[in-house]
PDB file of C-alpha atoms in Angstrom:
ATOM      1  CA  MET A   1      22.360 -53.663  25.437  1.00 43.00           C
ATOM      2  CA  GLN A   2      19.739 -52.310  27.851  1.00 44.00           C
ATOM      3  CA  LEU A   3      21.735 -49.089  28.212  1.00 40.00           C
ATOM      4  CA  ARG A   4      21.710 -48.580  24.470  1.00 44.00           C
ATOM      5  CA  LYS A   5      17.900 -48.967  24.362  1.00 43.00           C
ATOM      6  CA  VAL A   6      17.421 -46.388  27.084  1.00 42.00           C
ATOM      7  CA  THR A   7      19.802 -43.996  25.370  1.00 45.00           C
ATOM      8  CA  ALA A   8      18.001 -44.354  22.071  1.00 47.00           C
ATOM      9  CA  ALA A   9      14.640 -43.737  23.743  1.00 45.00           C
ATOM     10  CA  SER A  10      15.969 -40.672  25.511  1.00 46.00           C
ATOM     11  CA  ALA A  11      17.379 -39.344  22.265  1.00 44.00           C
ATOM     12  CA  ALA A  12      13.996 -39.773  20.602  1.00 45.00           C
ATOM     13  CA  VAL A  13      12.240 -37.865  23.385  1.00 42.00           C
ATOM     14  CA  LEU A  14      14.849 -35.109  23.186  1.00 40.00           C
ATOM     15  CA  ALA A  15      14.452 -34.869  19.411  1.00 45.00           C
ATOM     16  CA  LEU A  16      10.674 -34.540  19.752  1.00 41.00           C
ATOM     17  CA  ALA A  17      11.083 -31.823  22.354  1.00 43.00           C
ATOM     18  CA  LEU A  18      13.513 -29.888  20.183  1.00 40.00           C
ATOM     19  CA  THR A  19      11.189 -30.217  17.202  1.00 42.00           C
ATOM     20  CA  ALA A  20       8.247 -28.861  19.188  1.00 40.00           C
ATOM     21  CA  THR A  21      10.352 -25.974  20.451  1.00 39.00           C
ATOM     22  CA  ALA A  22      11.575 -25.142  16.974  1.00 41.00           C
ATOM     23  CA  CYS A  23       8.046 -25.176  15.580  1.00 41.00           C
ATOM     24  CA  GLY A  24       6.876 -22.882  18.325  1.00 38.00           C
ATOM     25  CA  SER A  25       9.681 -20.390  17.806  1.00 37.00           C
ATOM     26  CA  ASP A  26       9.067 -20.289  14.066  1.00 42.00           C
ATOM     27  CA  ASP A  27       5.405 -19.394  14.452  1.00 46.00           C
ATOM     28  CA  LYS A  28       5.539 -15.688  13.677  1.00 51.00           C
ATOM     29  CA  ASP A  29       1.851 -14.926  13.995  1.00 63.00           C
ATOM     30  CA  ASP A  30       0.258 -15.520  17.382  1.00 59.00           C
ATOM     31  CA  ALA A  31      -3.458 -15.367  16.632  1.00 51.00           C
ATOM     32  CA  ALA A  32      -4.250 -14.161  20.140  1.00 51.00           C
ATOM     33  CA  GLY A  33      -1.816 -11.242  20.059  1.00 56.00           C
ATOM     34  CA  GLY A  34      -0.779 -10.456  23.607  1.00 55.00           C
ATOM     35  CA  GLY A  35       2.937 -10.084  22.950  1.00 59.00           C
ATOM     36  CA  GLY A  36       3.166 -12.493  20.029  1.00 89.00           C
ATOM     37  CA  LYS A  37       4.615 -11.740  16.625  1.00 95.00           C
ATOM     38  CA  ILE A  38       2.711 -10.657  13.527  1.00 98.00           C
ATOM     39  CA  THR A  39       3.904 -10.434   9.921  1.00 98.00           C
ATOM     40  CA  ILE A  40       2.338  -7.741   7.736  1.00 98.00           C
ATOM     41  CA  GLY A  41       2.831  -7.174   4.023  1.00 98.00           C
ATOM     42  CA  ILE A  42       3.535  -3.629   2.797  1.00 97.00           C
ATOM     43  CA  LYS A  43       5.232  -1.801  -0.048  1.00 94.00           C
ATOM     44  CA  ILE A  44       8.730  -0.576   0.766  1.00 94.00           C
ATOM     45  CA  ASP A  45       9.372   1.767  -2.165  1.00 89.00           C
ATOM     46  CA  GLN A  46       6.427   4.173  -2.085  1.00 91.00           C
ATOM     47  CA  PRO A  47       7.052   7.401  -0.142  1.00 93.00           C
ATOM     48  CA  GLY A  48       4.065   8.502   1.897  1.00 93.00           C
ATOM     49  CA  LEU A  49       2.526   5.017   1.802  1.00 96.00           C
ATOM     50  CA  GLY A  50       5.054   2.278   2.437  1.00 96.00           C
ATOM     51  CA  LEU A  51       8.762   3.084   2.480  1.00 95.00           C
ATOM     52  CA  LYS A  52      11.784   1.406   4.023  1.00 95.00           C
ATOM     53  CA  THR A  53      14.029   4.214   5.245  1.00 93.00           C
ATOM     54  CA  PRO A  54      17.846   4.116   5.184  1.00 94.00           C
ATOM     55  CA  ASP A  55      17.923   3.275   8.901  1.00 95.00           C
ATOM     56  CA  GLY A  56      15.842   0.140   8.293  1.00 94.00           C
ATOM     57  CA  LYS A  57      12.565   1.538   9.636  1.00 96.00           C
ATOM     58  CA  PHE A  58       9.241   1.766   7.831  1.00 97.00           C
ATOM     59  CA  ALA A  59       7.111   4.835   7.230  1.00 96.00           C
ATOM     60  CA  GLY A  60       3.973   5.875   5.382  1.00 96.00           C
ATOM     61  CA  PHE A  61       0.196   5.954   5.574  1.00 97.00           C
ATOM     62  CA  ASP A  62      -0.192   2.209   4.937  1.00 98.00           C
ATOM     63  CA  VAL A  63       2.406   1.540   7.635  1.00 98.00           C
ATOM     64  CA  ASP A  64       0.541   3.772  10.104  1.00 98.00           C
ATOM     65  CA  VAL A  65      -2.751   2.030   9.318  1.00 98.00           C
ATOM     66  CA  ALA A  66      -1.190  -1.421   9.654  1.00 98.00           C
ATOM     67  CA  THR A  67       0.493  -0.505  12.947  1.00 98.00           C
ATOM     68  CA  TYR A  68      -2.767   0.852  14.388  1.00 98.00           C
ATOM     69  CA  VAL A  69      -4.695  -2.253  13.322  1.00 98.00           C
ATOM     70  CA  ALA A  70      -2.033  -4.578  14.745  1.00 98.00           C
ATOM     71  CA  LYS A  71      -2.175  -2.736  18.070  1.00 98.00           C
ATOM     72  CA  GLU A  72      -5.951  -3.169  18.184  1.00 98.00           C
ATOM     73  CA  LEU A  73      -5.438  -6.876  17.502  1.00 97.00           C
ATOM     74  CA  GLY A  74      -3.157  -7.065  20.543  1.00 97.00           C
ATOM     75  CA  TYR A  75       0.329  -6.738  19.061  1.00 97.00           C
ATOM     76  CA  ASP A  76       3.002  -4.311  20.251  1.00 95.00           C
ATOM     77  CA  ALA A  77       4.743  -2.280  17.564  1.00 93.00           C
ATOM     78  CA  LYS A  78       8.048  -3.953  18.424  1.00 94.00           C
ATOM     79  CA  ASN A  79       6.540  -7.330  17.548  1.00 97.00           C
ATOM     80  CA  ILE A  80       5.451  -6.347  14.049  1.00 98.00           C
ATOM     81  CA  GLU A  81       7.521  -7.705  11.176  1.00 98.00           C
ATOM     82  CA  PHE A  82       6.929  -5.751   7.985  1.00 98.00           C
ATOM     83  CA  VAL A  83       7.783  -7.578   4.768  1.00 97.00           C
ATOM     84  CA  GLU A  84       7.718  -6.375   1.186  1.00 95.00           C
ATOM     85  CA  THR A  85       4.839  -7.673  -0.900  1.00 93.00           C
ATOM     86  CA  LYS A  86       5.058  -6.659  -4.530  1.00 88.00           C
ATOM     87  CA  SER A  87       1.811  -6.172  -6.401  1.00 88.00           C
ATOM     88  CA  ALA A  88       2.067  -9.431  -8.318  1.00 86.00           C
ATOM     89  CA  ASP A  89       2.796 -11.454  -5.168  1.00 92.00           C
ATOM     90  CA  ARG A  90       0.096 -10.222  -2.799  1.00 94.00           C
ATOM     91  CA  GLU A  91      -2.544 -12.942  -3.277  1.00 95.00           C
ATOM     92  CA  THR A  92       0.085 -15.684  -3.102  1.00 96.00           C
ATOM     93  CA  ALA A  93       1.573 -14.287   0.116  1.00 97.00           C
ATOM     94  CA  ILE A  94      -1.869 -14.299   1.737  1.00 98.00           C
ATOM     95  CA  GLU A  95      -2.863 -17.740   0.498  1.00 97.00           C
ATOM     96  CA  ARG A  96       0.442 -19.269   1.671  1.00 97.00           C
ATOM     97  CA  GLY A  97       0.152 -17.669   5.077  1.00 97.00           C
ATOM     98  CA  ASP A  98       3.384 -15.700   4.672  1.00 98.00           C
ATOM     99  CA  VAL A  99       1.596 -12.676   6.140  1.00 98.00           C
ATOM    100  CA  LYS A 100      -1.330 -12.130   8.489  1.00 98.00           C
ATOM    101  CA  PHE A 101      -2.649  -9.318   6.339  1.00 98.00           C
ATOM    102  CA  ILE A 102      -1.511  -6.843   3.683  1.00 98.00           C
ATOM    103  CA  ALA A 103      -1.777  -3.041   3.626  1.00 98.00           C
ATOM    104  CA  ALA A 104      -0.044  -2.026   0.406  1.00 95.00           C
ATOM    105  CA  THR A 105      -2.076   0.275  -1.884  1.00 93.00           C
ATOM    106  CA  TYR A 106      -4.195  -2.842  -2.400  1.00 94.00           C
ATOM    107  CA  SER A 107      -7.271  -1.841  -4.413  1.00 93.00           C
ATOM    108  CA  ILE A 108     -10.409  -3.913  -3.845  1.00 95.00           C
ATOM    109  CA  ASN A 109     -11.763  -5.407  -7.064  1.00 91.00           C
ATOM    110  CA  ASP A 110     -13.864  -8.369  -8.140  1.00 93.00           C
ATOM    111  CA  GLU A 111     -10.941 -10.343  -9.540  1.00 91.00           C
ATOM    112  CA  ARG A 112      -8.979 -10.185  -6.290  1.00 94.00           C
ATOM    113  CA  LEU A 113     -12.059 -11.005  -4.229  1.00 96.00           C
ATOM    114  CA  GLN A 114     -12.073 -14.415  -5.893  1.00 96.00           C
ATOM    115  CA  LYS A 115      -8.832 -15.230  -4.067  1.00 96.00           C
ATOM    116  CA  VAL A 116      -8.700 -13.118  -0.896  1.00 98.00           C
ATOM    117  CA  ASP A 117     -10.964 -11.146   1.421  1.00 98.00           C
ATOM    118  CA  PHE A 118     -10.656  -7.452   2.216  1.00 98.00           C
ATOM    119  CA  ALA A 119     -11.307  -5.411   5.327  1.00 98.00           C
ATOM    120  CA  GLY A 120     -12.092  -1.752   4.807  1.00 98.00           C
ATOM    121  CA  PRO A 121     -11.722   0.153   2.585  1.00 98.00           C
ATOM    122  CA  TYR A 122      -9.539   2.574   4.536  1.00 98.00           C
ATOM    123  CA  LEU A 123      -8.697   5.044   1.749  1.00 98.00           C
ATOM    124  CA  LEU A 124     -10.400   6.121  -1.461  1.00 97.00           C
ATOM    125  CA  ALA A 125      -7.724   7.109  -3.961  1.00 95.00           C
ATOM    126  CA  HIS A 126      -8.087   8.210  -7.572  1.00 95.00           C
ATOM    127  CA  GLN A 127      -5.955   8.192 -10.670  1.00 94.00           C
ATOM    128  CA  ASP A 128      -4.581  11.690 -11.098  1.00 95.00           C
ATOM    129  CA  VAL A 129      -1.656  13.541 -12.640  1.00 96.00           C
ATOM    130  CA  LEU A 130       1.246  15.379 -11.047  1.00 96.00           C
ATOM    131  CA  VAL A 131       2.527  18.542 -12.732  1.00 96.00           C
ATOM    132  CA  ARG A 132       5.087  21.211 -11.944  1.00 96.00           C
ATOM    133  CA  ALA A 133       3.911  23.678  -9.314  1.00 94.00           C
ATOM    134  CA  ASP A 134       4.286  26.617 -11.707  1.00 95.00           C
ATOM    135  CA  ASP A 135       2.494  24.954 -14.642  1.00 96.00           C
ATOM    136  CA  ASP A 136      -1.085  26.187 -15.095  1.00 95.00           C
ATOM    137  CA  SER A 137      -1.522  24.825 -18.614  1.00 96.00           C
ATOM    138  CA  ILE A 138      -3.057  21.492 -17.541  1.00 97.00           C
ATOM    139  CA  LYS A 139      -6.464  22.213 -16.038  1.00 95.00           C
ATOM    140  CA  THR A 140      -8.465  19.268 -17.425  1.00 96.00           C
ATOM    141  CA  PRO A 141      -7.503  15.763 -18.632  1.00 96.00           C
ATOM    142  CA  ALA A 142      -8.040  16.964 -22.219  1.00 96.00           C
ATOM    143  CA  ASP A 143      -5.170  19.414 -21.737  1.00 97.00           C
ATOM    144  CA  LEU A 144      -2.839  16.409 -21.702  1.00 97.00           C
ATOM    145  CA  ASN A 145      -3.239  16.161 -25.485  1.00 97.00           C
ATOM    146  CA  ASN A 146       0.137  16.811 -27.153  1.00 97.00           C
ATOM    147  CA  LYS A 147       1.799  16.778 -23.717  1.00 96.00           C
ATOM    148  CA  ASN A 148       4.519  14.329 -22.655  1.00 96.00           C
ATOM    149  CA  LEU A 149       2.806  12.032 -20.133  1.00 96.00           C
ATOM    150  CA  CYS A 150       4.913   9.721 -17.991  1.00 94.00           C
ATOM    151  CA  SER A 151       4.153   6.544 -16.099  1.00 88.00           C
ATOM    152  CA  VAL A 152       6.173   3.464 -15.177  1.00 84.00           C
ATOM    153  CA  THR A 153       6.658   0.607 -17.600  1.00 78.00           C
ATOM    154  CA  GLY A 154       3.855  -1.934 -17.248  1.00 65.00           C
ATOM    155  CA  SER A 155       1.403   0.527 -15.691  1.00 74.00           C
ATOM    156  CA  THR A 156      -2.070   0.915 -17.165  1.00 77.00           C
ATOM    157  CA  SER A 157      -2.497   4.482 -15.892  1.00 86.00           C
ATOM    158  CA  ALA A 158      -1.025   6.300 -18.874  1.00 84.00           C
ATOM    159  CA  LYS A 159      -2.784   3.949 -21.273  1.00 83.00           C
ATOM    160  CA  ASN A 160      -6.080   4.743 -19.548  1.00 87.00           C
ATOM    161  CA  VAL A 161      -5.548   8.466 -20.115  1.00 92.00           C
ATOM    162  CA  LYS A 162      -4.602   8.048 -23.770  1.00 89.00           C
ATOM    163  CA  GLU A 163      -7.463   5.683 -24.607  1.00 90.00           C
ATOM    164  CA  LYS A 164     -10.249   7.482 -22.748  1.00 91.00           C
ATOM    165  CA  LEU A 165      -9.317  11.099 -22.054  1.00 94.00           C
ATOM    166  CA  ALA A 166      -6.448  12.497 -24.113  1.00 95.00           C
ATOM    167  CA  PRO A 167      -5.796  10.412 -27.266  1.00 96.00           C
ATOM    168  CA  LYS A 168      -3.041  12.739 -28.449  1.00 96.00           C
ATOM    169  CA  ALA A 169      -1.010  12.519 -25.229  1.00 95.00           C
ATOM    170  CA  GLN A 170       2.576  11.492 -25.865  1.00 95.00           C
ATOM    171  CA  LEU A 171       3.289   8.522 -23.608  1.00 92.00           C
ATOM    172  CA  GLN A 172       6.690   8.231 -21.964  1.00 91.00           C
ATOM    173  CA  ASN A 173       7.354   4.978 -20.099  1.00 88.00           C
ATOM    174  CA  TYR A 174      10.138   5.151 -17.512  1.00 89.00           C
ATOM    175  CA  GLY A 175      11.523   2.451 -15.270  1.00 84.00           C
ATOM    176  CA  GLY A 176      10.298   4.013 -12.022  1.00 83.00           C
ATOM    177  CA  TYR A 177       8.384   6.934 -10.583  1.00 86.00           C
ATOM    178  CA  SER A 178      11.596   8.608  -9.427  1.00 86.00           C
ATOM    179  CA  GLU A 179      12.753   8.791 -13.048  1.00 91.00           C
ATOM    180  CA  CYS A 180       9.425  10.333 -14.048  1.00 93.00           C
ATOM    181  CA  LEU A 181       9.816  12.940 -11.309  1.00 93.00           C
ATOM    182  CA  THR A 182      13.291  13.827 -12.537  1.00 94.00           C
ATOM    183  CA  GLY A 183      11.932  14.199 -16.061  1.00 96.00           C
ATOM    184  CA  LEU A 184       9.058  16.330 -14.757  1.00 96.00           C
ATOM    185  CA  GLU A 185      11.417  18.594 -12.849  1.00 96.00           C
ATOM    186  CA  ASN A 186      13.714  18.946 -15.882  1.00 96.00           C
ATOM    187  CA  LYS A 187      10.739  19.612 -18.200  1.00 96.00           C
ATOM    188  CA  ALA A 188      11.466  16.518 -20.275  1.00 96.00           C
ATOM    189  CA  ILE A 189       7.906  15.483 -19.450  1.00 96.00           C
ATOM    190  CA  ASP A 190       4.819  17.525 -18.586  1.00 97.00           C
ATOM    191  CA  ALA A 191       2.868  15.246 -16.271  1.00 97.00           C
ATOM    192  CA  LEU A 192       3.124  11.990 -14.321  1.00 96.00           C
ATOM    193  CA  THR A 193       0.081   9.773 -13.776  1.00 95.00           C
ATOM    194  CA  THR A 194      -0.834   7.085 -11.233  1.00 93.00           C
ATOM    195  CA  ASP A 195      -2.931   6.998  -8.023  1.00 93.00           C
ATOM    196  CA  ASP A 196      -3.163  10.409  -6.359  1.00 94.00           C
ATOM    197  CA  SER A 197      -2.064   8.947  -3.026  1.00 93.00           C
ATOM    198  CA  ILE A 198       1.167   7.652  -4.584  1.00 92.00           C
ATOM    199  CA  LEU A 199       1.778  10.960  -6.353  1.00 94.00           C
ATOM    200  CA  ALA A 200       1.168  12.877  -3.129  1.00 91.00           C
ATOM    201  CA  GLY A 201       3.649  10.666  -1.296  1.00 91.00           C
ATOM    202  CA  TYR A 202       6.414  11.447  -3.764  1.00 90.00           C
ATOM    203  CA  ALA A 203       5.583  15.142  -3.885  1.00 88.00           C
ATOM    204  CA  ALA A 204       5.645  15.324  -0.088  1.00 87.00           C
ATOM    205  CA  GLN A 205       9.264  14.148   0.161  1.00 89.00           C
ATOM    206  CA  ASP A 206      11.618  16.825   1.505  1.00 88.00           C
ATOM    207  CA  VAL A 207      13.617  16.851  -1.716  1.00 90.00           C
ATOM    208  CA  HIS A 208      10.449  17.565  -3.748  1.00 90.00           C
ATOM    209  CA  LYS A 209       8.521  19.940  -1.493  1.00 87.00           C
ATOM    210  CA  GLY A 210       7.107  22.912  -3.398  1.00 90.00           C
ATOM    211  CA  LYS A 211       8.121  21.586  -6.821  1.00 94.00           C
ATOM    212  CA  PHE A 212       4.978  19.720  -7.857  1.00 94.00           C
ATOM    213  CA  LYS A 213       1.208  19.765  -7.439  1.00 92.00           C
ATOM    214  CA  LEU A 214      -1.682  17.398  -8.008  1.00 93.00           C
ATOM    215  CA  ALA A 215      -4.127  18.335 -10.749  1.00 94.00           C
ATOM    216  CA  GLY A 216      -7.103  16.880  -8.862  1.00 92.00           C
ATOM    217  CA  PHE A 217      -8.718  15.110 -11.834  1.00 94.00           C
ATOM    218  CA  LYS A 218      -9.958  11.975  -9.982  1.00 92.00           C
ATOM    219  CA  MET A 219     -10.104   9.881 -13.149  1.00 93.00           C
ATOM    220  CA  THR A 220     -10.783   6.527 -11.418  1.00 92.00           C
ATOM    221  CA  ASN A 221     -11.771   5.242  -7.984  1.00 93.00           C
ATOM    222  CA  GLU A 222      -9.262   3.057  -6.121  1.00 92.00           C
ATOM    223  CA  ASN A 223     -10.573   1.615  -2.838  1.00 96.00           C
ATOM    224  CA  TYR A 224      -7.576   0.582  -0.731  1.00 97.00           C
ATOM    225  CA  GLY A 225      -8.393  -2.357   1.519  1.00 98.00           C
ATOM    226  CA  ILE A 226      -6.538  -4.667   3.881  1.00 98.00           C
ATOM    227  CA  GLY A 227      -6.108  -8.052   2.250  1.00 98.00           C
ATOM    228  CA  LEU A 228      -6.453 -11.203   4.330  1.00 98.00           C
ATOM    229  CA  LYS A 229      -7.032 -14.919   3.902  1.00 98.00           C
ATOM    230  CA  LYS A 230     -10.345 -15.747   2.289  1.00 97.00           C
ATOM    231  CA  GLY A 231     -12.964 -16.983   4.743  1.00 97.00           C
ATOM    232  CA  ASP A 232     -11.335 -15.518   7.884  1.00 98.00           C
ATOM    233  CA  ALA A 233     -14.496 -13.693   8.959  1.00 98.00           C
ATOM    234  CA  ASP A 234     -13.306 -13.198  12.531  1.00 98.00           C
ATOM    235  CA  LEU A 235     -10.120 -11.397  11.512  1.00 98.00           C
ATOM    236  CA  LYS A 236     -12.002  -9.305   8.962  1.00 98.00           C
ATOM    237  CA  LYS A 237     -14.482  -8.223  11.634  1.00 98.00           C
ATOM    238  CA  LYS A 238     -11.672  -7.259  14.029  1.00 98.00           C
ATOM    239  CA  ILE A 239      -9.775  -5.278  11.392  1.00 98.00           C
ATOM    240  CA  ASP A 240     -12.933  -3.453  10.331  1.00 98.00           C
ATOM    241  CA  ALA A 241     -13.527  -2.517  13.969  1.00 98.00           C
ATOM    242  CA  ALA A 242      -9.945  -1.256  14.276  1.00 98.00           C
ATOM    243  CA  LEU A 243     -10.275   0.870  11.123  1.00 98.00           C
ATOM    244  CA  THR A 244     -13.551   2.330  12.384  1.00 98.00           C
ATOM    245  CA  LYS A 245     -11.883   3.270  15.671  1.00 98.00           C
ATOM    246  CA  MET A 246      -8.895   4.787  13.856  1.00 98.00           C
ATOM    247  CA  VAL A 247     -11.237   7.155  12.059  1.00 98.00           C
ATOM    248  CA  SER A 248     -13.358   8.015  15.104  1.00 98.00           C
ATOM    249  CA  ASP A 249     -10.432   8.842  17.412  1.00 98.00           C
ATOM    250  CA  GLY A 250      -8.732  11.133  14.874  1.00 98.00           C
ATOM    251  CA  SER A 251      -5.741   8.900  14.177  1.00 98.00           C
ATOM    252  CA  TRP A 252      -6.751   8.473  10.531  1.00 98.00           C
ATOM    253  CA  ASP A 253      -6.790  12.226   9.867  1.00 96.00           C
ATOM    254  CA  LYS A 254      -3.470  12.622  11.646  1.00 97.00           C
ATOM    255  CA  ALA A 255      -1.883   9.906   9.499  1.00 96.00           C
ATOM    256  CA  VAL A 256      -3.179  11.554   6.311  1.00 94.00           C
ATOM    257  CA  GLU A 257      -1.778  14.940   7.306  1.00 92.00           C
ATOM    258  CA  THR A 258       1.585  13.497   8.364  1.00 91.00           C
ATOM    259  CA  ASN A 259       2.150  11.503   5.199  1.00 91.00           C
ATOM    260  CA  PHE A 260       0.432  13.545   2.484  1.00 87.00           C
ATOM    261  CA  GLY A 261       0.015  17.050   3.892  1.00 79.00           C
ATOM    262  CA  PRO A 262       3.127  18.641   2.333  1.00 74.00           C
ATOM    263  CA  ALA A 263       1.723  17.842  -1.147  1.00 74.00           C
ATOM    264  CA  ASN A 264      -1.631  19.543  -0.418  1.00 71.00           C
ATOM    265  CA  TYR A 265      -3.349  16.223  -1.073  1.00 82.00           C
ATOM    266  CA  LYS A 266      -7.114  16.817  -1.251  1.00 84.00           C
ATOM    267  CA  ASN A 267      -8.083  13.414   0.071  1.00 88.00           C
ATOM    268  CA  ASP A 268     -11.631  12.111   0.238  1.00 93.00           C
ATOM    269  CA  PRO A 269     -13.112  11.641   3.721  1.00 96.00           C
ATOM    270  CA  ALA A 270     -12.425   8.271   5.303  1.00 97.00           C
ATOM    271  CA  PRO A 271     -14.658   5.741   3.522  1.00 96.00           C
ATOM    272  CA  LYS A 272     -17.283   3.807   5.412  1.00 96.00           C
ATOM    273  CA  ILE A 273     -16.457   0.182   6.035  1.00 96.00           C
ATOM    274  CA  GLY A 274     -17.814  -1.964   3.211  1.00 95.00           C
ATOM    275  CA  ASN A 275     -18.570   1.021   0.963  1.00 95.00           C
ATOM    276  CA  VAL A 276     -16.599   0.245  -2.223  1.00 96.00           C
ATOM    277  CA  VAL A 277     -17.026   3.145  -4.658  1.00 94.00           C
ATOM    278  CA  LYS A 278     -17.167   1.992  -8.280  1.00 89.00           C
TER     279      LYS A 278
END
């Protein structure tokens, strides 16, 4: 009987030890860095910004920014876990703690600031249109009148153009940007609209080089920031410092040229931390 009591006690101690070990191994984000793991939310289907390549790696401007910031926080690149965060899921992923922070064409606005905090901004993008490289007929937004204008289903970009700038534009809603690009190349459509950074990323792909150009209309201001849990002032301060350093040491310019250069993307200068352009 005594032996059974000892065995039961030992089993309980062993179970507690295993539980503690399991909890420790499942903790992806080591707040102190120093060799720990960090989980970062990105887009995985936007060339030039956040793209998962066929070999399972990740590339793009947002990825470069996130990697630089993580390094400044004390994490090695090999210890970064990138996960897809779709637009509709970003606030939830932050609030649940699924990610440490998000760098995913995440525009800072008042509605989102009710739920999450932002470091940055680290890029000022604008709504623009992409046209064929040999098409000189679209020189102003008004020239989109009576033109076939494409955007993805559910996007407000094309609607914004039609309501405010070119009421006679013929809207064409496709399932994805790649379909719009195919239509643009085949002359089924005349222009594609969304953020200029996203357009530049697609145009810079090897398969599209030299085929398209940005019109440079700058119809809206989109301040891309790094989303993080609301109230985490210490992390926000550290990320802001990392972004400032990225600009000052030239890494920001290098990342812009690498990811957007082939599309002749006329980007704005790196924004000052906290300067959200309305």
